Amino acid sequence: FCHPREGEVIFSSKLVKAVWDTYPLNPGHVLLVPHRHIARWFDATAEEQAALTSAIAQARTAIEEQYSPQGYNIGFNDQQAAGQTVPHLHIHVIPRYEGDVADPRGGIRTIIPARAAYSKQKQ
């Protein structure tokens, strides 16, 4: 994240850069990365958090210039228990396409598959 390869950087601001994910889940998958090397969302300053949040819209614009997604998943993994494998804060902006999975219902809730289908559990 600290030294992206040529062509990976989509845009850069004072606090944040956007890069195409090297291992995209879908075409157009973008990572938003603070320039300061910090591991967690909660280590970021309020200014860095605001810059990351506002960069989501910029990433969407860049994605839609090249791709035509029908939706998005946006999120981050904070610490190992949440699945964080790279100790540098980054936000995923993942474009979603009709039919990219058999059943997209539940979205990010599917990180714990047994609890994803909450609507079925309430019946």
CSV table of C-alpha atoms in Angstrom, one decimal:
chain,number,residue,atom,x,y,z
A,1,PHE,CA,0.0,0.0,0.0
A,2,CYS,CA,2.9,2.4,0.7
A,3,HIS,CA,4.5,2.0,-2.7
A,4,PRO,CA,1.8,1.1,-5.3
A,5,ARG,CA,3.0,0.1,-8.7
A,6,GLU,CA,2.7,2.4,-11.7
A,7,GLY,CA,-0.9,2.5,-13.0
A,8,GLU,CA,-2.4,1.3,-9.7
A,9,VAL,CA,-3.0,4.8,-8.3
A,10,ILE,CA,-6.4,6.2,-9.3
A,11,PHE,CA,-6.1,9.5,-7.4
A,12,SER,CA,-4.3,10.9,-4.4
A,13,SER,CA,-5.1,13.7,-2.0
A,14,LYS,CA,-3.2,15.2,1.0
A,15,LEU,CA,-4.3,12.3,3.3
A,16,VAL,CA,-5.6,9.5,1.1
A,17,LYS,CA,-4.9,7.6,-2.1
A,18,ALA,CA,-7.1,5.3,-4.1
A,19,VAL,CA,-5.6,2.2,-5.8
A,20,TRP,CA,-7.0,-0.6,-7.9
A,21,ASP,CA,-7.0,-3.8,-5.8
A,22,THR,CA,-4.3,-6.2,-6.9
A,23,TYR,CA,-6.6,-9.1,-6.1
A,24,PRO,CA,-10.0,-7.7,-7.0
A,25,LEU,CA,-13.1,-9.5,-5.9
A,26,ASN,CA,-14.9,-7.9,-8.9
A,27,PRO,CA,-13.8,-5.8,-11.8
A,28,GLY,CA,-13.3,-2.2,-10.5
A,29,HIS,CA,-12.5,-3.1,-6.9
A,30,VAL,CA,-10.8,-0.1,-5.3
A,31,LEU,CA,-8.9,0.3,-2.1
A,32,LEU,CA,-8.8,3.7,-0.2
A,33,VAL,CA,-5.6,4.0,1.8
A,34,PRO,CA,-4.4,6.7,4.2
A,35,HIS,CA,-0.9,7.9,3.4
A,36,ARG,CA,0.0,7.7,7.1
A,37,HIS,CA,0.8,4.1,8.0
A,38,ILE,CA,-1.8,3.2,10.6
A,39,ALA,CA,-3.4,-0.2,11.2
A,40,ARG,CA,-6.9,0.6,12.4
A,41,TRP,CA,-9.8,2.9,11.7
A,42,PHE,CA,-9.7,3.9,15.3
A,43,ASP,CA,-6.0,5.0,15.0
A,44,ALA,CA,-7.0,7.4,12.2
A,45,THR,CA,-7.6,11.1,13.0
A,46,ALA,CA,-11.0,12.6,12.4
A,47,GLU,CA,-9.5,14.4,9.4
A,48,GLU,CA,-8.2,11.1,8.0
A,49,GLN,CA,-11.5,9.4,8.6
A,50,ALA,CA,-13.3,12.2,6.8
A,51,ALA,CA,-10.9,12.1,3.9
A,52,LEU,CA,-11.4,8.3,3.6
A,53,THR,CA,-15.2,8.7,3.7
A,54,SER,CA,-15.3,11.4,1.1
A,55,ALA,CA,-13.0,9.4,-1.1
A,56,ILE,CA,-15.7,6.8,-1.5
A,57,ALA,CA,-17.6,9.0,-3.9
A,58,GLN,CA,-14.5,9.7,-5.9
A,59,ALA,CA,-13.8,6.0,-6.1
A,60,ARG,CA,-17.3,5.4,-7.3
A,61,THR,CA,-16.8,8.0,-10.1
A,62,ALA,CA,-13.6,6.3,-11.2
A,63,ILE,CA,-15.2,2.9,-11.2
A,64,GLU,CA,-18.2,4.0,-13.2
A,65,GLU,CA,-16.0,5.6,-15.8
A,66,GLN,CA,-14.7,2.1,-16.7
A,67,TYR,CA,-17.3,-0.3,-15.4
A,68,SER,CA,-21.1,-0.4,-15.1
A,69,PRO,CA,-21.8,-2.0,-11.7
A,70,GLN,CA,-25.4,-2.3,-10.3
A,71,GLY,CA,-24.3,-1.9,-6.7
A,72,TYR,CA,-21.5,-1.6,-4.2
A,73,ASN,CA,-20.2,-3.2,-1.0
A,74,ILE,CA,-18.1,-0.8,1.0
A,75,GLY,CA,-16.2,-1.7,4.2
A,76,PHE,CA,-13.0,-2.5,6.0
A,77,ASN,CA,-11.6,-5.2,8.4
A,78,ASP,CA,-10.4,-3.8,11.7
A,79,GLN,CA,-8.0,-6.2,13.4
A,80,GLN,CA,-7.3,-9.8,13.0
A,81,ALA,CA,-10.5,-11.1,14.6
A,82,ALA,CA,-12.4,-9.2,11.9
A,83,GLY,CA,-10.3,-10.6,9.1
A,84,GLN,CA,-7.6,-7.9,8.7
A,85,THR,CA,-4.5,-9.4,7.1
A,86,VAL,CA,-2.7,-6.3,6.1
A,87,PRO,CA,-1.8,-4.0,9.0
A,88,HIS,CA,-2.4,-0.8,7.1
A,89,LEU,CA,-5.9,0.6,7.2
A,90,HIS,CA,-7.8,0.5,3.9
A,91,ILE,CA,-11.4,0.7,2.8
A,92,HIS,CA,-12.7,-1.6,0.1
A,93,VAL,CA,-15.0,-0.2,-2.5
A,94,ILE,CA,-16.3,-3.3,-4.3
A,95,PRO,CA,-18.5,-2.9,-7.3
A,96,ARG,CA,-21.3,-5.5,-7.5
A,97,TYR,CA,-22.9,-6.9,-10.6
A,98,GLU,CA,-26.2,-8.7,-11.2
A,99,GLY,CA,-25.4,-12.4,-11.0
A,100,ASP,CA,-21.9,-12.2,-9.6
A,101,VAL,CA,-23.1,-14.5,-6.8
A,102,ALA,CA,-26.2,-16.7,-6.7
A,103,ASP,CA,-27.8,-14.9,-3.8
A,104,PRO,CA,-26.5,-11.5,-2.8
A,105,ARG,CA,-29.0,-11.0,0.0
A,106,GLY,CA,-27.4,-10.2,3.3
A,107,GLY,CA,-24.4,-8.5,1.7
A,108,ILE,CA,-21.8,-7.9,4.4
A,109,ARG,CA,-23.8,-10.0,6.8
A,110,THR,CA,-22.4,-13.1,5.0
A,111,ILE,CA,-19.1,-12.7,6.8
A,112,ILE,CA,-20.7,-14.9,9.4
A,113,PRO,CA,-22.6,-17.3,7.1
A,114,ALA,CA,-24.7,-19.0,9.8
A,115,ARG,CA,-26.2,-15.6,10.8
A,116,ALA,CA,-26.5,-14.1,7.3
A,117,ALA,CA,-30.1,-15.2,6.6
A,118,TYR,CA,-31.6,-13.3,9.5
A,119,SER,CA,-35.0,-12.9,7.7
A,120,LYS,CA,-35.3,-16.7,7.8
A,121,GLN,CA,-34.4,-16.9,11.5
A,122,LYS,CA,-37.3,-14.6,12.5
A,123,GLN,CA,-40.0,-16.8,10.9
